[in-house]
Amino acid sequence: MSSFSVTEPSRRMKSFAAFMVIAYAIITLLPLLWIIATGFKSPSDAIAYPPKIVFEPTLEGYVNLFTTRTRQTAEFLAENPPTTWYEKIVAQYGMVIAGPSRFGERFLNSVIIGFGSTFLSVFLGTLAAYAFSRYRIPLKDDLLFFILSTRMMPPIAVAIPIFLMFRQLGLSDTHAGMILLYTAVNLSLSVWLLKGFIDEIPREYEESALIDGYTRFQAFYKVVLPQAATGIASTAIFCLIFAWNEYAFAVLLTSGQAQTAPPFIPTIIGVGGQDWPAVAAGATIFLVPVMVFTILLRKHLLRGITFGAVRK
Amino acid sequence: MAQIRIDQVRKEFGEFTAVQSSSFTIEDGEFFMLLGPSGCGKTTTLRMMAGLELPTSGEIYIDGEEVGMKPASQRDIAFVFQMFALYPHMNVGKNMGYPLRSQGMSRAETDRRVREVARILDIEHMLDRPVGGLSGGDRQRVALGRAIVREPKAFFMDEPLGALDAEFREHMAEELRALHDRINATTVYVTHDQLEAMQMGDKIVVMNHGVVEQFGKPQEVYDWPATRFVAQFIGSPAMNLMAFDGDVATGSQTIRMGDAPIAIPENRQRASGALSLGVRPEHIGFDDASRYRGKVVAAEYLGTTQIVTIDTPNGQIKARADSTVSVHEGEMLGLTFDPRTLTVFDEEGRALLSSANEGVLGHG
Ligand SMILES: Nc1ncnc2c1ncn2[C@@H]1O[C@H](COP(=O)(O)OP(=O)(O)OP(=O)(O)O)[C@@H](O)[C@H]1O
Ligand SMILES: [Mg+2]
């Protein structure tokens, strides 16, 4: 007779669960792996049918992503033989590198706008959430509802008024404008999430600090913040993911100076000859910051999502 | 170390009055108990004394100085919360040193003080541990340690043993009292457990619905309750309250319950109407000669004593008797009441002054 336990899942149950998790991981990770692999393919391998699983990796996509190139005559190439590895790659196609592409700038814009708005959302959100959690505020519930109501329709529904406002205020295609916009969108999420986390921190901690001679701000800074770290980290990740991936407003409101990576990447596809490896390379690099950020805060994120359920 | 005085302090939360105009004085070095049922305003009173809540009106003096408007940080007191409020992101030593660092004390001096206090509390070996894994009793000690290192003017403790299990509570209660006697600091201690209050306190204030019902030494409060509420809240079983209709004149030394005259301490305050006689279970005697009789309903054996439940013409009462006395269910007993210990309550439930209790209640 096999032993039976109420709390411990059976072996079969466990292997079934493991199978499901692995299957799910493969399904969700497959497109990701596809993109990463495509980034290292040559243009012909990238569109080969049936798709090539085994291929000779090349950095062509990455070189094309970061450079602009022009076609040259064979004589010119013979006279000026390519010296660096990336010049050699483009020389195969009878091209020379004309200069850097815009990808670096766009990527930097994404970093500035994504992290800038995340910082602001979390910073303002924490202060607001603390106030909502601890102080008696007139019309508190109405205010909280109002804050939430800003997310009751898709933000893009107000695209036209925002577009006009931005033009009037000179915020179109500026970093400040995009940071402001993403902060405004994220703030309601951030206030609500963080209020939940701060509500869970017993007031006695701060009161203890107050009695011990700290000011209210010191108590907030030294006692509340460290304990809200989990909530702050998970909120930051949610905010960053939104700001980082946002496409519609970025297309609408930015074109040059403040354009972020999402609207830029599709334009790499280029004129004449579809450069899928370069697009894939751009998408791969684009993934890295959010992934690194999430991995760094992973511990907090997991605890954050299960907050309340796990903490007694 | 300090005397603490509460003068006409009130606290309202919106429409709701949590504490009605209350006054009492805590002498320097006293172990003072704030006792009352849940929701009576004990915590609110303590928090006002600590500066965590502003009184709606009234004055609070610590060491003779009016502190009503002073923030908690300037009152030089320590507060032990029911859930201890140890900072989870710091280890034991850091938790204890935290209040000292806030005063700008050097790391070395802080360490020295923390070690010293840890030795007193016998928690020296766990200074480097995180507070997360500590048992209830150890957390309690750390919380106390954090209060003690400051050497504050007074300790305020809000049900500090509430989170511990019964067995350990008693042990910690003794330890706390011993600690108090050793450092001799003024301590205000909130509890809803009357036994704890009686055991540990030098003085007790009994509160109910935001009203201070009585304030005095445990023995005084036990023997001479000022109100029916106190009579019933303190003691287990509680004081018996035997309802009777009648008149008590000033100078009278008997009351009539049914047709039996009962001797009471000489009365000093006349009253009439629906009165009640308060008598502690241990002050009831059995004497067949007595004209006042009751029928035994049950007897509960407690070792050296037993609690006998008796139906009388004035309601059911409980008597504490030696367990050698044999009583039987259904038996009719003659009852006597020790005349020196009786209290008569008026219609509003206030104790009438008598020659016996005026020493305790007369000044209030
Ligand atoms: N901040 C507040 N706002 C509104 N009402 C409050 C507030 N704090 C306390 N009260 C109310 O005041 C009354 C007294 O509360 P308090 O906490 O002082 O009672 P307590 O005697 O300490 O009770 P317990 O034994 O349950 O701790 C309660 O009815 C409570 O609901
Ligand atoms: Mg309380």
XYZ file of C-alpha atoms and ligand atoms in Angstrom:
708
model
C 0.000 0.000 0.000
C 1.404 3.382 -0.849
C 1.550 5.909 1.908
C -0.840 8.784 1.609
C -0.297 12.245 2.978
C -2.656 15.182 3.041
C -0.045 17.896 2.958
C 2.653 16.386 0.782
C 1.691 16.033 -2.885
C 2.240 12.593 -4.326
C 5.159 11.833 -6.635
C 2.913 11.622 -9.611
C 1.306 14.919 -8.744
C 4.732 16.491 -8.440
C 5.979 15.242 -11.772
C 2.762 16.396 -13.390
C 3.245 19.852 -11.878
C 6.843 19.926 -13.051
C 5.766 18.909 -16.536
C 3.186 21.687 -16.670
C 5.675 24.299 -15.519
C 8.265 23.191 -18.049
C 5.708 23.079 -20.854
C 4.507 26.558 -19.969
C 8.063 27.849 -19.782
C 8.849 26.437 -23.219
C 5.722 27.921 -24.759
C 6.434 31.379 -23.365
C 10.174 31.264 -23.867
C 10.096 29.945 -27.411
C 9.399 33.273 -29.128
C 12.085 34.802 -26.970
C 14.620 32.168 -27.980
C 13.531 32.607 -31.588
C 14.238 36.343 -31.426
C 17.588 35.843 -29.733
C 18.588 33.199 -32.288
C 17.437 35.304 -35.234
C 19.679 38.089 -34.021
C 22.667 35.856 -34.681
C 21.553 34.583 -38.092
C 22.527 35.871 -41.497
C 19.636 37.498 -43.405
C 19.256 34.448 -45.638
C 19.222 32.041 -42.665
C 16.668 34.226 -40.962
C 14.100 33.763 -43.702
C 15.057 30.189 -44.648
C 12.189 27.708 -44.844
C 11.958 25.351 -43.080
C 13.472 27.439 -40.266
C 17.051 26.652 -39.446
C 17.599 25.417 -35.911
C 21.297 24.878 -36.499
C 23.024 27.746 -38.242
C 26.345 29.471 -38.369
C 26.149 32.376 -35.924
C 27.153 35.795 -37.141
C 27.168 39.259 -35.664
C 25.860 40.769 -38.867
C 22.543 41.675 -37.317
C 24.241 43.525 -34.489
C 26.615 45.332 -36.830
C 23.699 46.401 -38.997
C 21.770 47.459 -35.926
C 24.434 49.853 -34.749
C 25.632 51.206 -38.085
C 24.503 52.848 -41.263
C 26.153 51.575 -44.419
C 26.578 52.616 -48.027
C 27.284 50.558 -51.100
C 30.744 50.989 -52.665
C 32.418 49.930 -55.835
C 34.667 46.892 -55.868
C 37.631 49.139 -56.770
C 37.070 51.275 -53.713
C 36.899 48.201 -51.514
C 40.058 46.792 -53.087
C 41.890 50.037 -52.451
C 40.614 50.377 -48.899
C 40.532 46.859 -47.526
C 38.408 46.479 -44.375
C 40.507 46.393 -41.226
C 38.164 45.724 -38.294
C 35.928 42.667 -37.911
C 32.767 44.657 -38.412
C 34.074 46.343 -41.532
C 34.858 42.891 -42.861
C 31.311 41.749 -42.250
C 29.749 44.594 -44.220
C 32.419 44.324 -46.935
C 31.021 40.902 -47.884
C 28.011 42.750 -49.219
C 30.097 45.335 -51.003
C 29.342 47.971 -48.392
C 31.268 50.289 -46.129
C 30.230 51.674 -42.791
C 29.029 55.228 -43.097
C 28.508 55.895 -39.436
C 26.669 54.851 -36.280
C 22.933 54.252 -36.446
C 20.419 55.936 -34.166
C 19.830 52.808 -32.113
C 22.269 53.814 -29.364
C 20.509 57.147 -28.855
C 17.066 55.581 -28.886
C 18.126 52.977 -26.432
C 19.584 55.638 -24.170
C 16.290 57.548 -24.448
C 14.463 54.437 -23.331
C 16.791 54.110 -20.356
C 16.407 57.752 -19.355
C 12.638 57.832 -19.800
C 11.966 54.335 -18.450
C 14.088 54.570 -15.338
C 13.365 58.264 -14.822
C 9.633 57.761 -14.802
C 9.965 54.628 -12.685
C 11.982 56.508 -10.103
C 9.491 59.367 -10.039
C 6.451 57.079 -9.884
C 7.876 55.114 -7.005
C 9.198 58.155 -5.170
C 5.959 60.127 -5.399
C 3.909 56.975 -4.945
C 5.685 56.115 -1.700
C 5.136 59.557 -0.223
C 1.492 59.628 -1.256
C 0.888 56.079 -0.087
C 2.476 56.831 3.276
C 0.268 59.860 3.722
C -2.841 57.942 2.689
C -1.933 55.123 4.985
C -1.044 57.108 8.089
C -2.759 60.455 8.157
C -6.335 61.498 8.417
C -6.986 63.072 5.070
C -10.294 64.692 4.278
C -12.107 62.823 1.499
C -9.451 60.123 1.618
C -11.595 57.436 0.064
C -12.789 59.714 -2.718
C -9.251 60.766 -3.483
C -8.086 57.181 -3.630
C -10.957 56.295 -5.898
C -10.179 59.258 -8.107
C -6.561 58.174 -8.369
C -7.633 54.695 -9.357
C -10.197 55.977 -11.817
C -7.425 57.437 -13.968
C -6.717 53.857 -14.962
C -10.254 52.850 -15.718
C -9.799 53.377 -19.406
C -6.802 52.597 -21.556
C -4.459 55.595 -21.392
C -4.355 55.760 -25.159
C -8.045 56.728 -25.112
C -6.913 60.219 -24.152
C -4.187 60.281 -26.773
C -5.590 63.225 -28.712
C -6.016 65.616 -25.768
C -2.579 64.636 -24.524
C -1.119 65.148 -27.967
C -2.615 68.637 -28.131
C -1.607 69.478 -24.589
C 1.930 68.357 -25.188
C 2.149 70.465 -28.307
C 0.844 73.528 -26.500
C 3.219 73.040 -23.612
C 6.194 72.265 -25.787
C 6.506 68.828 -24.261
C 6.248 66.917 -27.519
C 9.315 64.881 -28.257
C 11.053 65.805 -25.004
C 12.436 63.521 -22.320
C 10.691 65.523 -19.608
C 7.366 65.164 -21.388
C 7.623 61.415 -21.730
C 8.807 60.982 -18.138
C 5.888 63.089 -16.979
C 3.406 61.118 -19.040
C 4.594 57.690 -17.932
C 4.780 58.858 -14.334
C 1.219 60.104 -14.521
C 0.033 56.790 -15.917
C 1.992 54.709 -13.422
C 1.271 56.779 -10.367
C -2.158 55.350 -9.667
C -0.815 51.823 -9.752
C 2.101 52.842 -7.612
C 0.014 54.667 -4.977
C -2.405 51.778 -4.648
C 0.198 49.050 -4.534
C 2.383 50.899 -2.080
C -0.496 51.892 0.148
C -1.273 48.210 0.498
C 2.287 47.473 1.487
C 2.569 50.358 3.927
C -0.783 49.513 5.519
C 0.733 46.166 6.394
C 3.586 47.737 8.323
C 2.399 48.181 11.895
C 2.354 51.795 13.036
C 3.991 50.735 16.252
C 7.321 50.607 14.476
C 7.191 54.286 13.689
C 5.722 55.173 17.033
C 8.527 53.269 18.664
C 11.014 55.307 16.666
C 9.184 58.535 17.511
C 9.400 57.737 21.204
C 13.040 56.817 20.797
C 13.668 60.384 19.709
C 13.468 60.277 15.934
C 11.541 62.815 13.928
C 8.640 61.684 11.813
C 10.714 61.915 8.679
C 13.555 59.927 10.243
C 11.058 57.320 11.381
C 9.702 57.127 7.851
C 13.146 56.947 6.345
C 14.761 54.548 8.777
C 11.886 52.317 9.773
C 9.172 52.425 7.148
C 11.301 52.489 4.026
C 13.418 49.425 4.819
C 10.281 47.494 5.593
C 8.534 48.688 2.486
C 11.522 47.633 0.359
C 9.663 44.629 -0.954
C 6.715 46.697 -2.034
C 8.886 49.402 -3.502
C 10.870 46.876 -5.515
C 7.856 45.152 -6.972
C 6.137 48.438 -7.712
C 9.284 49.661 -9.447
C 9.350 46.583 -11.652
C 5.738 47.007 -12.694
C 6.300 50.678 -13.455
C 9.464 50.002 -15.407
C 7.878 47.262 -17.473
C 5.048 49.569 -18.481
C 7.249 52.552 -19.284
C 9.842 50.432 -21.038
C 7.427 48.646 -23.323
C 5.052 51.520 -24.003
C 4.622 51.882 -27.735
C 1.518 53.875 -28.658
C 2.331 57.159 -26.920
C 5.935 56.852 -27.938
C 4.928 56.642 -31.595
C 2.525 59.496 -31.227
C 4.555 61.914 -29.163
C 8.167 61.287 -30.118
C 9.885 61.283 -33.426
C 13.425 62.534 -33.083
C 15.140 63.723 -29.977
C 13.210 61.761 -27.368
C 12.184 58.734 -29.388
C 12.413 55.540 -27.360
C 13.467 52.140 -28.635
C 10.000 50.568 -29.186
C 8.952 52.873 -32.053
C 12.479 52.848 -33.417
C 13.090 49.112 -33.659
C 10.491 48.469 -36.412
C 12.096 51.178 -38.533
C 15.349 49.203 -38.656
C 13.688 46.840 -41.046
C 14.968 49.259 -43.598
C 14.441 50.040 -47.182
C 15.091 47.312 -49.698
C 15.887 43.899 -48.225
C 14.199 43.176 -44.927
C 16.846 43.050 -42.259
C 15.240 40.690 -39.772
C 18.459 39.859 -37.903
C 19.024 43.550 -37.139
C 15.459 43.877 -35.832
C 15.913 40.771 -33.735
C 19.223 42.066 -32.416
C 17.537 45.312 -31.430
C 14.750 43.450 -29.648
C 17.285 41.277 -27.826
C 19.280 44.215 -26.553
C 16.053 45.957 -25.656
C 15.111 43.050 -23.394
C 18.283 43.159 -21.368
C 17.700 46.087 -18.979
C 14.265 44.954 -17.792
C 15.579 41.455 -17.390
C 18.603 42.549 -15.392
C 16.467 44.866 -13.262
C 13.932 42.138 -12.600
C 16.562 39.572 -11.788
C 18.258 41.959 -9.395
C 14.981 42.550 -7.576
C 13.698 39.023 -8.099
C 13.791 38.082 -4.455
C 11.705 41.107 -3.530
C 9.333 40.635 -6.415
C 8.405 37.107 -5.450
C 7.867 38.083 -1.872
C 5.992 41.155 -3.002
C 3.480 39.354 -5.133
C 2.634 36.894 -2.395
C 2.609 39.610 0.243
C -0.158 39.231 2.761
C -0.764 35.683 1.697
C 2.500 34.490 3.132
C 3.197 36.951 5.880
C 1.231 35.788 8.880
C 12.374 58.690 37.390
C 9.288 60.710 37.743
C 5.847 61.375 39.063
C 3.142 61.415 36.410
C -0.117 63.262 36.864
C -3.204 63.169 34.676
C -5.597 66.013 35.211
C -9.078 66.070 33.677
C -7.830 64.416 30.511
C -10.376 63.712 27.801
C -10.054 62.163 24.396
C -12.577 62.250 21.613
C -12.326 60.524 18.268
C -14.802 62.479 16.210
C -18.178 61.964 17.887
C -16.926 59.158 20.081
C -15.472 59.854 23.514
C -12.825 57.239 24.199
C -11.690 58.708 27.510
C -13.898 60.866 29.711
C -12.354 63.461 31.909
C -9.912 61.376 33.941
C -7.550 62.266 36.750
C -5.030 60.250 38.705
C -1.478 60.450 39.926
C 1.326 57.950 39.522
C 4.008 58.360 42.156
C 7.688 58.182 41.431
C 8.894 54.585 41.212
C 5.416 53.105 41.314
C 4.329 50.073 39.323
C 0.988 51.367 38.153
C -1.691 49.275 36.517
C -4.285 50.584 34.077
C -6.969 47.944 34.281
C -10.241 47.589 32.450
C -12.177 45.571 29.907
C -11.445 45.711 26.202
C -12.236 49.030 24.567
C -12.446 51.009 27.802
C -9.755 53.464 26.789
C -6.658 52.093 28.489
C -4.467 52.212 25.421
C -5.757 55.642 24.502
C -4.927 56.936 27.986
C -1.448 55.451 27.836
C -0.836 56.822 24.356
C -1.803 60.287 25.511
C 0.648 60.017 28.384
C 3.322 58.894 25.931
C 2.597 61.652 23.448
C 1.385 59.409 20.649
C -2.076 60.910 20.870
C -3.062 64.470 21.718
C -5.653 64.842 24.469
C -8.803 66.704 23.453
C -8.584 68.551 26.751
C -6.852 68.258 30.093
C -3.286 68.264 31.268
C -0.577 65.679 31.631
C 2.398 66.314 33.889
C 5.600 64.323 33.898
C 7.971 65.312 36.662
C 5.852 68.374 37.365
C 6.141 69.652 33.816
C 3.090 69.985 31.583
C 3.772 67.817 28.516
C 0.394 67.662 26.808
C 1.674 69.296 23.641
C 5.184 67.887 23.698
C 5.978 65.270 21.084
C 6.730 61.769 22.269
C 10.404 62.119 21.469
C 10.815 64.890 24.035
C 9.090 63.191 26.930
C 11.970 60.883 27.726
C 9.825 57.836 28.230
C 9.964 54.312 26.831
C 7.020 52.449 25.395
C 6.703 48.682 25.132
C 4.043 47.781 22.595
C 1.854 44.739 22.806
C 3.342 43.339 19.618
C 6.796 44.488 20.778
C 7.491 46.426 17.558
C 11.002 45.085 17.166
C 12.423 46.272 13.873
C 12.504 43.158 11.702
C 15.350 44.445 9.569
C 17.732 44.748 12.512
C 19.271 42.132 14.771
C 18.726 42.002 18.511
C 21.682 44.191 19.404
C 20.809 46.843 16.815
C 17.222 46.892 18.004
C 18.318 47.528 21.541
C 20.874 50.127 20.577
C 18.576 51.976 18.209
C 17.144 54.452 20.740
C 20.641 55.308 21.927
C 21.965 55.946 18.455
C 19.115 58.377 17.913
C 20.470 60.438 20.778
C 23.812 60.543 19.032
C 25.553 58.230 21.459
C 28.822 56.773 20.157
C 28.906 53.246 18.817
C 31.239 52.067 21.576
C 29.163 53.519 24.387
C 25.969 52.159 22.833
C 27.542 48.723 22.640
C 28.581 48.879 26.239
C 25.111 49.876 27.450
C 23.396 47.269 25.272
C 25.661 44.567 26.627
C 25.023 45.594 30.184
C 21.248 45.531 29.757
C 21.435 42.275 27.805
C 23.235 40.757 30.760
C 20.503 41.860 33.157
C 17.867 40.316 30.889
C 19.930 37.234 30.155
C 19.871 37.723 26.398
C 23.563 38.455 25.901
C 24.068 35.381 23.752
C 21.486 36.429 21.176
C 22.639 39.972 20.435
C 23.727 39.059 16.900
C 20.615 37.108 16.018
C 17.877 38.419 13.789
C 14.699 39.134 15.717
C 12.638 37.076 13.302
C 13.353 33.701 14.818
C 12.992 34.631 18.469
C 10.396 33.081 20.727
C 7.696 35.240 22.276
C 9.474 35.437 25.592
C 12.771 36.427 24.014
C 11.110 39.110 21.919
C 9.553 40.363 25.091
C 12.961 40.583 26.711
C 14.439 42.371 23.721
C 11.568 44.853 23.735
C 12.147 45.458 27.424
C 15.844 45.765 26.797
C 15.232 48.393 24.182
C 13.164 50.302 26.719
C 15.665 49.931 29.530
C 18.856 50.990 27.718
C 17.464 54.483 27.398
C 17.184 54.891 31.175
C 14.005 56.869 30.599
C 11.932 58.742 33.155
C 9.133 56.207 32.879
C 8.148 52.962 31.203
C 4.810 52.620 29.488
C 3.760 49.098 28.670
C 0.632 48.195 26.731
C -0.345 44.628 27.577
C 3.276 43.534 27.208
C 2.471 39.964 28.155
C -0.656 39.714 26.040
C 1.077 37.826 23.260
C 2.539 35.154 25.523
C 0.899 31.917 26.525
C -0.581 31.624 29.988
C 2.168 29.620 31.613
C 4.926 31.880 30.400
C 2.972 35.008 31.255
C 3.161 34.290 34.914
C 6.885 33.739 34.736
C 7.440 36.950 32.752
C 5.168 38.862 35.102
C 7.365 37.905 38.013
C 10.462 38.756 36.045
C 9.045 42.129 35.101
C 8.134 42.954 38.633
C 11.587 41.904 39.845
C 13.167 44.041 37.157
C 11.041 46.987 38.198
C 12.101 46.619 41.805
C 15.688 46.497 40.692
C 15.770 49.603 38.532
C 12.921 51.214 40.416
C 11.552 53.175 37.487
C 8.035 54.527 37.289
C 6.089 52.006 35.231
C 2.608 52.331 33.785
C 1.261 48.980 32.731
C -1.930 48.354 30.787
C -3.797 45.106 31.229
C -7.297 43.712 31.101
C -6.327 40.850 33.377
C -7.398 41.679 36.916
C -5.247 38.940 38.419
C -2.166 40.331 36.731
C -3.078 43.785 37.980
C -3.558 42.597 41.532
C -0.346 40.591 41.550
C 2.001 43.084 40.001
C 0.686 46.527 40.748
C 1.528 48.957 43.513
C -1.548 50.831 42.441
C -4.428 50.160 40.100
C -6.715 52.414 38.182
C -9.865 50.672 37.004
C -11.471 52.068 33.860
C -14.757 51.335 32.162
C -16.234 53.000 29.069
C -13.607 55.712 29.226
C -14.374 56.508 32.853
C -11.981 56.060 35.752
C -14.036 54.028 38.183
C -11.514 53.771 40.963
C -7.898 54.283 41.702
C -5.910 52.882 44.635
C -3.820 50.071 46.058
C -4.832 46.572 44.913
C -5.948 45.618 48.398
C -8.047 48.764 48.784
C -9.667 48.334 45.400
C -10.399 44.720 46.173
C -11.781 45.303 49.654
C -13.579 48.595 49.050
C -14.799 48.867 45.501
C -16.088 52.322 44.667
C -18.615 51.070 42.130
C -20.508 47.940 41.284
C -18.432 47.685 38.131
C -15.195 47.465 40.109
C -16.785 45.036 42.540
C -17.630 42.709 39.715
C -14.542 43.221 37.606
C -12.055 42.390 40.346
C -11.900 39.074 42.142
C -12.724 35.625 40.956
C -15.368 34.698 41.599
C -16.466 38.327 41.592
C -18.045 40.117 44.514
C -21.659 39.049 45.031
C -24.180 41.795 44.535
C -27.395 41.027 46.369
C -30.240 43.209 45.214
C -32.695 44.536 47.785
C -35.194 47.328 48.023
C -34.931 49.503 51.028
C -33.619 52.445 52.904
C -30.291 52.987 54.551
C -30.116 55.900 56.918
C -26.972 57.742 57.914
C -25.595 56.098 61.038
C -27.509 52.932 60.389
C -25.672 49.691 61.155
C -28.113 47.199 59.702
C -30.032 46.699 56.534
C -33.042 44.470 56.038
C -33.000 41.869 53.344
C -36.354 40.165 53.362
C -37.084 39.994 57.052
C -33.518 39.266 58.114
C -31.506 42.105 59.596
C -27.929 42.172 58.319
C -25.208 44.038 60.130
C -23.153 46.427 58.014
C -20.391 48.905 58.783
C -21.890 52.140 60.079
C -23.386 53.904 57.105
C -22.432 57.512 56.322
C -24.593 58.287 53.303
C -28.307 57.797 53.183
C -29.867 56.124 50.180
C -33.030 54.336 49.203
C -34.524 52.420 46.338
C -33.069 49.488 44.444
C -29.884 48.981 46.431
C -27.470 46.135 46.470
C -25.218 44.607 49.041
C -21.734 43.678 47.958
C -20.143 40.742 49.664
C -17.006 38.850 48.711
C -17.389 35.060 48.467
C -14.842 34.498 51.221
C -16.829 36.644 53.652
C -19.868 34.412 53.630
C -20.205 31.969 56.490
C -22.543 29.048 57.099
C -24.424 29.084 60.381
C -27.667 27.224 60.945
C -28.668 29.761 63.549
C -28.837 32.512 60.919
C -32.286 33.637 59.806
C -31.010 34.451 56.348
C -31.160 31.240 54.369
C -30.310 29.972 50.914
C -30.376 26.732 48.973
C -27.210 25.088 47.681
C -27.231 24.765 43.908
C -23.736 23.495 43.276
C -20.355 23.089 44.880
C -17.116 23.338 42.983
C -14.101 21.776 44.612
C -10.862 23.753 44.251
C -8.436 21.940 46.525
C -8.192 23.686 49.838
C -11.362 25.676 49.207
C -14.628 25.171 47.408
C -17.007 27.545 45.695
C -20.581 26.983 46.768
C -23.332 28.415 44.597
C -26.385 29.332 46.604
C -29.844 30.551 45.628
C -31.025 33.269 47.985
C -34.101 35.486 48.024
C -31.789 38.235 46.745
C -30.292 36.342 43.829
C -27.737 33.662 43.280
C -24.472 34.094 45.140
C -21.164 32.281 45.378
C -19.472 31.559 48.676
C -15.931 30.402 49.235
C -15.704 27.845 52.003
C -13.124 25.480 53.375
C -13.283 22.255 51.438
C -13.602 20.389 54.737
C -17.091 21.860 55.161
C -19.553 19.402 53.726
C -22.456 20.820 51.723
C -25.001 19.009 49.624
C -26.936 20.087 46.631
C -30.467 21.112 47.575
C -29.526 21.694 51.216
C -30.866 24.837 52.938
C -28.113 26.779 54.672
C -28.155 29.611 57.174
C -25.847 32.350 55.857
C -23.810 34.954 57.693
C -21.935 37.903 56.218
C -18.833 39.321 57.841
C -20.170 42.762 58.858
C -16.766 44.460 58.654
C -16.400 43.791 54.939
C -19.757 44.697 53.425
C -20.422 47.490 50.962
C -23.819 48.861 50.020
C -24.286 50.242 46.510
C -26.914 52.811 45.594
C -29.177 52.773 42.567
C -26.478 54.226 40.327
C -24.046 51.554 41.433
C -21.897 53.810 43.608
C -20.666 52.519 46.934
C -22.196 54.271 49.936
C -19.609 55.679 52.284
C -19.373 53.828 55.557
C -17.145 53.786 58.598
C -15.230 50.973 56.911
C -14.566 52.345 53.442
C -14.454 56.101 54.008
C -10.717 55.894 54.621
C -10.306 54.586 51.087
C -13.136 56.290 49.215
C -13.701 59.364 51.370
C -11.231 61.635 49.622
C -12.471 60.861 46.155
N -7.722 56.273 16.347
C -8.963 55.990 16.753
N -10.032 56.425 16.068
C -11.281 56.148 16.467
N -11.586 55.425 17.557
C -10.577 54.954 18.299
C -9.208 55.212 17.931
N -8.413 54.601 18.841
C -9.246 54.021 19.716
N -10.534 54.221 19.401
C -11.706 53.740 20.146
O -11.588 54.172 21.478
C -12.010 53.154 22.374
C -10.933 52.874 23.369
O -9.845 52.295 22.686
P -8.562 51.775 23.430
O -7.670 51.215 22.409
O -8.008 52.850 24.285
O -9.157 50.619 24.321
P -8.381 49.609 25.266
O -8.919 49.811 26.614
O -6.928 49.725 25.081
O -8.915 48.218 24.717
P -8.130 46.858 24.464
O -8.095 46.136 25.743
O -9.006 46.193 23.463
O -6.775 47.207 23.920
C -12.358 51.943 21.520
O -13.758 51.883 21.404
C -11.742 52.240 20.194
O -12.522 51.708 19.158
Mg -5.444 48.477 24.211
